[in-house]
Amino acid sequence: MTNFPFYRSLCDRESTGFRRLGLLTETQYAAAVQDTRTVLVPVADQMVPALCPIEYATGYDARRTRELTSQEETFLLSVPPAYLREQRKGTLPTEFAVLVENDHHDTAALKKKLPEHFPGAVACDFLDPRARGSAASLIAYSATLHRDPTPRAPAEANATILNATSLRADPHLTEQLWALYGERFDWLGKHHPLSMEESQSTFTAALFHRDTRTLVTLEQGRPVCIGLFMSSLAACDWLSPKFSASLEEHAATANENLIYFYGLAGSTKASATHAEEVMATFARTLWRAEKPCRLIFEATNLSSRYIPRLVGKWVHGSGYGAIAPGTSVEALGQVDFWYLKATS
């Protein structure tokens, strides 16, 4: 049987998308390998999990994915697609679905090629009627922010900046922030296999990471808007190592700060002013650093309809800086999510 480091090295080396492919934790990997439903393929002198039940896949909503595919037996393609050419060890049920995640540039070719490995299967999309029927995807964006030497009538920038130490000392506030974050994101993944709302442990891990700065606006002592920003990619373990290394190398060469924008969430009753205040406070911290900043963030096919535009608007409206002249928010890469469905 293969070992986890070998498996991760294989996936990270062969994957072309900006996200890490396959099983991400050793615990889930071990559970998947032991599950008799998992389908294995030979790689070198070892056996690798090629198709595993969806519940072992980090970051996916297993229940929702089964509902979206209409198949209780839903698997994740957990190796680079090329390895399906090897003889499989394991038996698939008569009716099943296989979730595929790949770089957008490969989607058309894979939709033609992969059904050959699953006779009778057809390629299907996760369509979202709220996003003009677009198919499920995740897009990575970049915006290089340049400081204005003399801030022009800065917007209100009074959001509170918290670090991991202060949040650990205030568990009540941490619970409030989790409730606020979940309220905003639980609707986003309605037609998407990814788990947008995350688990509380995943959110707390990001909140408590040493590189995270949490910006919060309050009303009557209660948080109504939250923004999470990370001063490195160390906590972004879902990003491809090649993608992260490329971003870090570019930032070092250009003498830029590299910031990952984890997310912005406000209560349904909070006005857009609170989001602008969080972003203005963030822009002020960048202004004080006296260096350009390369801001990295992600959006789904639904949220990409408004998030890039809002980021540009917030930065320009802050008064502390602007996106680099002659440029705009840039799409760095896109990962598509679709599935193969086989029925009797």
PDB file of N, CA, C and O in Angstrom, residues 199-242:
ATOM      1  N   SER A 199     -16.252  24.337   8.507  1.00  0.00           N
ATOM      2  CA  SER A 199     -16.559  23.876   9.858  1.00  0.00           C
ATOM      3  C   SER A 199     -16.053  24.922  10.835  1.00  0.00           C
ATOM      4  O   SER A 199     -15.190  25.749  10.504  1.00  0.00           O
ATOM      5  N   GLN A 200     -16.566  24.890  12.047  1.00  0.00           N
ATOM      6  CA  GLN A 200     -16.111  25.860  13.043  1.00  0.00           C
ATOM      7  C   GLN A 200     -14.628  25.678  13.341  1.00  0.00           C
ATOM      8  O   GLN A 200     -13.907  26.658  13.551  1.00  0.00           O
ATOM      9  N   SER A 201     -14.151  24.435  13.325  1.00  0.00           N
ATOM     10  CA  SER A 201     -12.734  24.186  13.609  1.00  0.00           C
ATOM     11  C   SER A 201     -11.843  24.775  12.514  1.00  0.00           C
ATOM     12  O   SER A 201     -10.775  25.326  12.802  1.00  0.00           O
ATOM     13  N   THR A 202     -12.282  24.681  11.246  1.00  0.00           N
ATOM     14  CA  THR A 202     -11.512  25.258  10.138  1.00  0.00           C
ATOM     15  C   THR A 202     -11.469  26.775  10.250  1.00  0.00           C
ATOM     16  O   THR A 202     -10.413  27.406  10.077  1.00  0.00           O
ATOM     17  N   PHE A 203     -12.615  27.374  10.535  1.00  0.00           N
ATOM     18  CA  PHE A 203     -12.677  28.822  10.694  1.00  0.00           C
ATOM     19  C   PHE A 203     -11.813  29.282  11.865  1.00  0.00           C
ATOM     20  O   PHE A 203     -11.053  30.256  11.748  1.00  0.00           O
ATOM     21  N   THR A 204     -11.911  28.578  12.986  1.00  0.00           N
ATOM     22  CA  THR A 204     -11.144  28.962  14.169  1.00  0.00           C
ATOM     23  C   THR A 204      -9.646  28.825  13.919  1.00  0.00           C
ATOM     24  O   THR A 204      -8.854  29.652  14.382  1.00  0.00           O
ATOM     25  N   ALA A 205      -9.247  27.795  13.178  1.00  0.00           N
ATOM     26  CA  ALA A 205      -7.825  27.613  12.859  1.00  0.00           C
ATOM     27  C   ALA A 205      -7.303  28.811  12.074  1.00  0.00           C
ATOM     28  O   ALA A 205      -6.185  29.289  12.318  1.00  0.00           O
ATOM     29  N   ALA A 206      -8.104  29.316  11.131  1.00  0.00           N
ATOM     30  CA  ALA A 206      -7.703  30.506  10.374  1.00  0.00           C
ATOM     31  C   ALA A 206      -7.680  31.734  11.273  1.00  0.00           C
ATOM     32  O   ALA A 206      -6.755  32.547  11.221  1.00  0.00           O
ATOM     33  N   LEU A 207      -8.681  31.852  12.114  1.00  0.00           N
ATOM     34  CA  LEU A 207      -8.799  32.999  13.011  1.00  0.00           C
ATOM     35  C   LEU A 207      -7.619  33.078  13.971  1.00  0.00           C
ATOM     36  O   LEU A 207      -7.108  34.160  14.275  1.00  0.00           O
ATOM     37  N   PHE A 208      -7.164  31.917  14.453  1.00  0.00           N
ATOM     38  CA  PHE A 208      -6.112  31.862  15.457  1.00  0.00           C
ATOM     39  C   PHE A 208      -4.704  31.731  14.867  1.00  0.00           C
ATOM     40  O   PHE A 208      -3.731  31.629  15.603  1.00  0.00           O
ATOM     41  N   HIS A 209      -4.595  31.714  13.546  1.00  0.00           N
ATOM     42  CA  HIS A 209      -3.272  31.575  12.957  1.00  0.00           C
ATOM     43  C   HIS A 209      -2.442  32.830  13.224  1.00  0.00           C
ATOM     44  O   HIS A 209      -2.956  33.946  13.209  1.00  0.00           O
ATOM     45  N   ARG A 210      -1.171  32.636  13.455  1.00  0.00           N
ATOM     46  CA  ARG A 210      -0.291  33.761  13.828  1.00  0.00           C
ATOM     47  C   ARG A 210      -0.220  34.829  12.742  1.00  0.00           C
ATOM     48  O   ARG A 210       0.088  35.999  13.020  1.00  0.00           O
ATOM     49  N   ASP A 211      -0.491  34.468  11.482  1.00  0.00           N
ATOM     50  CA  ASP A 211      -0.395  35.436  10.385  1.00  0.00           C
ATOM     51  C   ASP A 211      -1.707  36.150  10.101  1.00  0.00           C
ATOM     52  O   ASP A 211      -1.767  37.014   9.218  1.00  0.00           O
ATOM     53  N   THR A 212      -2.767  35.805  10.822  1.00  0.00           N
ATOM     54  CA  THR A 212      -4.085  36.375  10.551  1.00  0.00           C
ATOM     55  C   THR A 212      -4.324  37.650  11.349  1.00  0.00           C
ATOM     56  O   THR A 212      -4.033  37.707  12.538  1.00  0.00           O
ATOM     57  N   ARG A 213      -4.852  38.645  10.655  1.00  0.00           N
ATOM     58  CA  ARG A 213      -5.350  39.847  11.315  1.00  0.00           C
ATOM     59  C   ARG A 213      -6.846  39.912  11.040  1.00  0.00           C
ATOM     60  O   ARG A 213      -7.286  39.854   9.896  1.00  0.00           O
ATOM     61  N   THR A 214      -7.613  40.037  12.100  1.00  0.00           N
ATOM     62  CA  THR A 214      -9.064  40.060  12.007  1.00  0.00           C
ATOM     63  C   THR A 214      -9.557  41.480  12.244  1.00  0.00           C
ATOM     64  O   THR A 214      -9.249  42.079  13.276  1.00  0.00           O
ATOM     65  N   LEU A 215     -10.292  42.017  11.286  1.00  0.00           N
ATOM     66  CA  LEU A 215     -10.835  43.364  11.387  1.00  0.00           C
ATOM     67  C   LEU A 215     -12.334  43.267  11.622  1.00  0.00           C
ATOM     68  O   LEU A 215     -13.038  42.557  10.888  1.00  0.00           O
ATOM     69  N   VAL A 216     -12.816  43.975  12.641  1.00  0.00           N
ATOM     70  CA  VAL A 216     -14.211  43.846  13.053  1.00  0.00           C
ATOM     71  C   VAL A 216     -14.828  45.223  13.276  1.00  0.00           C
ATOM     72  O   VAL A 216     -14.195  46.112  13.855  1.00  0.00           O
ATOM     73  N   THR A 217     -16.049  45.405  12.781  1.00  0.00           N
ATOM     74  CA  THR A 217     -16.833  46.586  13.138  1.00  0.00           C
ATOM     75  C   THR A 217     -17.936  46.146  14.097  1.00  0.00           C
ATOM     76  O   THR A 217     -18.476  45.031  13.982  1.00  0.00           O
ATOM     77  N   LEU A 218     -18.280  47.034  15.018  1.00  0.00           N
ATOM     78  CA  LEU A 218     -19.225  46.708  16.079  1.00  0.00           C
ATOM     79  C   LEU A 218     -20.405  47.661  16.081  1.00  0.00           C
ATOM     80  O   LEU A 218     -20.276  48.835  15.719  1.00  0.00           O
ATOM     81  N   GLU A 219     -21.546  47.145  16.499  1.00  0.00           N
ATOM     82  CA  GLU A 219     -22.730  47.955  16.771  1.00  0.00           C
ATOM     83  C   GLU A 219     -23.268  47.538  18.131  1.00  0.00           C
ATOM     84  O   GLU A 219     -23.583  46.360  18.337  1.00  0.00           O
ATOM     85  N   GLN A 220     -23.319  48.492  19.044  1.00  0.00           N
ATOM     86  CA  GLN A 220     -23.786  48.219  20.406  1.00  0.00           C
ATOM     87  C   GLN A 220     -23.040  47.035  21.020  1.00  0.00           C
ATOM     88  O   GLN A 220     -23.623  46.185  21.689  1.00  0.00           O
ATOM     89  N   GLY A 221     -21.742  46.993  20.745  1.00  0.00           N
ATOM     90  CA  GLY A 221     -20.891  45.979  21.340  1.00  0.00           C
ATOM     91  C   GLY A 221     -20.895  44.630  20.652  1.00  0.00           C
ATOM     92  O   GLY A 221     -20.164  43.729  21.061  1.00  0.00           O
ATOM     93  N   ARG A 222     -21.689  44.490  19.585  1.00  0.00           N
ATOM     94  CA  ARG A 222     -21.758  43.212  18.879  1.00  0.00           C
ATOM     95  C   ARG A 222     -21.112  43.344  17.501  1.00  0.00           C
ATOM     96  O   ARG A 222     -21.290  44.353  16.816  1.00  0.00           O
ATOM     97  N   PRO A 223     -20.355  42.316  17.062  1.00  0.00           N
ATOM     98  CA  PRO A 223     -19.744  42.374  15.735  1.00  0.00           C
ATOM     99  C   PRO A 223     -20.805  42.291  14.638  1.00  0.00           C
ATOM    100  O   PRO A 223     -21.713  41.458  14.712  1.00  0.00           O
ATOM    101  N   VAL A 224     -20.690  43.155  13.632  1.00  0.00           N
ATOM    102  CA  VAL A 224     -21.636  43.138  12.512  1.00  0.00           C
ATOM    103  C   VAL A 224     -20.930  42.934  11.177  1.00  0.00           C
ATOM    104  O   VAL A 224     -21.572  42.669  10.160  1.00  0.00           O
ATOM    105  N   CYS A 225     -19.591  43.071  11.173  1.00  0.00           N
ATOM    106  CA  CYS A 225     -18.841  42.828   9.950  1.00  0.00           C
ATOM    107  C   CYS A 225     -17.440  42.366  10.330  1.00  0.00           C
ATOM    108  O   CYS A 225     -16.848  42.878  11.290  1.00  0.00           O
ATOM    109  N   ILE A 226     -16.927  41.381   9.584  1.00  0.00           N
ATOM    110  CA  ILE A 226     -15.619  40.805   9.873  1.00  0.00           C
ATOM    111  C   ILE A 226     -14.831  40.618   8.585  1.00  0.00           C
ATOM    112  O   ILE A 226     -15.397  40.216   7.566  1.00  0.00           O
ATOM    113  N   GLY A 227     -13.553  40.944   8.632  1.00  0.00           N
ATOM    114  CA  GLY A 227     -12.658  40.695   7.509  1.00  0.00           C
ATOM    115  C   GLY A 227     -11.410  39.995   8.003  1.00  0.00           C
ATOM    116  O   GLY A 227     -10.844  40.384   9.034  1.00  0.00           O
ATOM    117  N   LEU A 228     -10.997  38.934   7.320  1.00  0.00           N
ATOM    118  CA  LEU A 228      -9.801  38.171   7.706  1.00  0.00           C
ATOM    119  C   LEU A 228      -8.734  38.332   6.636  1.00  0.00           C
ATOM    120  O   LEU A 228      -8.989  38.099   5.448  1.00  0.00           O
ATOM    121  N   PHE A 229      -7.530  38.713   7.068  1.00  0.00           N
ATOM    122  CA  PHE A 229      -6.407  38.925   6.158  1.00  0.00           C
ATOM    123  C   PHE A 229      -5.182  38.206   6.712  1.00  0.00           C
ATOM    124  O   PHE A 229      -4.901  38.285   7.906  1.00  0.00           O
ATOM    125  N   MET A 230      -4.463  37.494   5.856  1.00  0.00           N
ATOM    126  CA  MET A 230      -3.283  36.738   6.267  1.00  0.00           C
ATOM    127  C   MET A 230      -2.036  37.318   5.616  1.00  0.00           C
ATOM    128  O   MET A 230      -2.019  37.566   4.414  1.00  0.00           O
ATOM    129  N   SER A 231      -1.004  37.526   6.433  1.00  0.00           N
ATOM    130  CA  SER A 231       0.214  38.163   5.939  1.00  0.00           C
ATOM    131  C   SER A 231       1.174  37.198   5.265  1.00  0.00           C
ATOM    132  O   SER A 231       2.285  37.570   4.899  1.00  0.00           O
ATOM    133  N   SER A 232       0.752  35.952   5.088  1.00  0.00           N
ATOM    134  CA  SER A 232       1.518  34.973   4.317  1.00  0.00           C
ATOM    135  C   SER A 232       0.549  33.903   3.839  1.00  0.00           C
ATOM    136  O   SER A 232      -0.635  33.907   4.203  1.00  0.00           O
ATOM    137  N   LEU A 233       1.056  32.957   3.034  1.00  0.00           N
ATOM    138  CA  LEU A 233       0.219  31.852   2.551  1.00  0.00           C
ATOM    139  C   LEU A 233       0.404  30.595   3.389  1.00  0.00           C
ATOM    140  O   LEU A 233      -0.073  29.528   3.008  1.00  0.00           O
ATOM    141  N   ALA A 234       1.066  30.717   4.538  1.00  0.00           N
ATOM    142  CA  ALA A 234       1.392  29.546   5.355  1.00  0.00           C
ATOM    143  C   ALA A 234       0.161  28.767   5.804  1.00  0.00           C
ATOM    144  O   ALA A 234       0.202  27.541   5.921  1.00  0.00           O
ATOM    145  N   ALA A 235      -0.939  29.474   6.061  1.00  0.00           N
ATOM    146  CA  ALA A 235      -2.150  28.800   6.538  1.00  0.00           C
ATOM    147  C   ALA A 235      -3.047  28.330   5.405  1.00  0.00           C
ATOM    148  O   ALA A 235      -4.039  27.639   5.647  1.00  0.00           O
ATOM    149  N   CYS A 236      -2.710  28.676   4.166  1.00  0.00           N
ATOM    150  CA  CYS A 236      -3.561  28.332   3.016  1.00  0.00           C
ATOM    151  C   CYS A 236      -3.163  26.965   2.466  1.00  0.00           C
ATOM    152  O   CYS A 236      -2.665  26.853   1.330  1.00  0.00           O
ATOM    153  N   ASP A 237      -3.387  25.929   3.258  1.00  0.00           N
ATOM    154  CA  ASP A 237      -2.906  24.600   2.876  1.00  0.00           C
ATOM    155  C   ASP A 237      -3.730  23.949   1.780  1.00  0.00           C
ATOM    156  O   ASP A 237      -3.417  22.840   1.345  1.00  0.00           O
ATOM    157  N   TRP A 238      -4.766  24.614   1.297  1.00  0.00           N
ATOM    158  CA  TRP A 238      -5.538  24.095   0.161  1.00  0.00           C
ATOM    159  C   TRP A 238      -4.969  24.572  -1.178  1.00  0.00           C
ATOM    160  O   TRP A 238      -5.376  24.092  -2.220  1.00  0.00           O
ATOM    161  N   LEU A 239      -4.026  25.519  -1.128  1.00  0.00           N
ATOM    162  CA  LEU A 239      -3.424  26.012  -2.358  1.00  0.00           C
ATOM    163  C   LEU A 239      -2.297  25.096  -2.819  1.00  0.00           C
ATOM    164  O   LEU A 239      -1.554  24.547  -1.997  1.00  0.00           O
ATOM    165  N   SER A 240      -2.150  24.939  -4.115  1.00  0.00           N
ATOM    166  CA  SER A 240      -1.067  24.138  -4.674  1.00  0.00           C
ATOM    167  C   SER A 240       0.283  24.715  -4.252  1.00  0.00           C
ATOM    168  O   SER A 240       0.483  25.935  -4.308  1.00  0.00           O
ATOM    169  N   PRO A 241       1.226  23.870  -3.818  1.00  0.00           N
ATOM    170  CA  PRO A 241       2.566  24.368  -3.467  1.00  0.00           C
ATOM    171  C   PRO A 241       3.225  25.125  -4.605  1.00  0.00           C
ATOM    172  O   PRO A 241       3.907  26.132  -4.380  1.00  0.00           O
ATOM    173  N   LYS A 242       3.018  24.671  -5.852  1.00  0.00           N
ATOM    174  CA  LYS A 242       3.606  25.373  -6.994  1.00  0.00           C
ATOM    175  C   LYS A 242       2.994  26.763  -7.145  1.00  0.00           C
ATOM    176  O   LYS A 242       3.697  27.747  -7.446  1.00  0.00           O
TER     177      LYS A 242
END
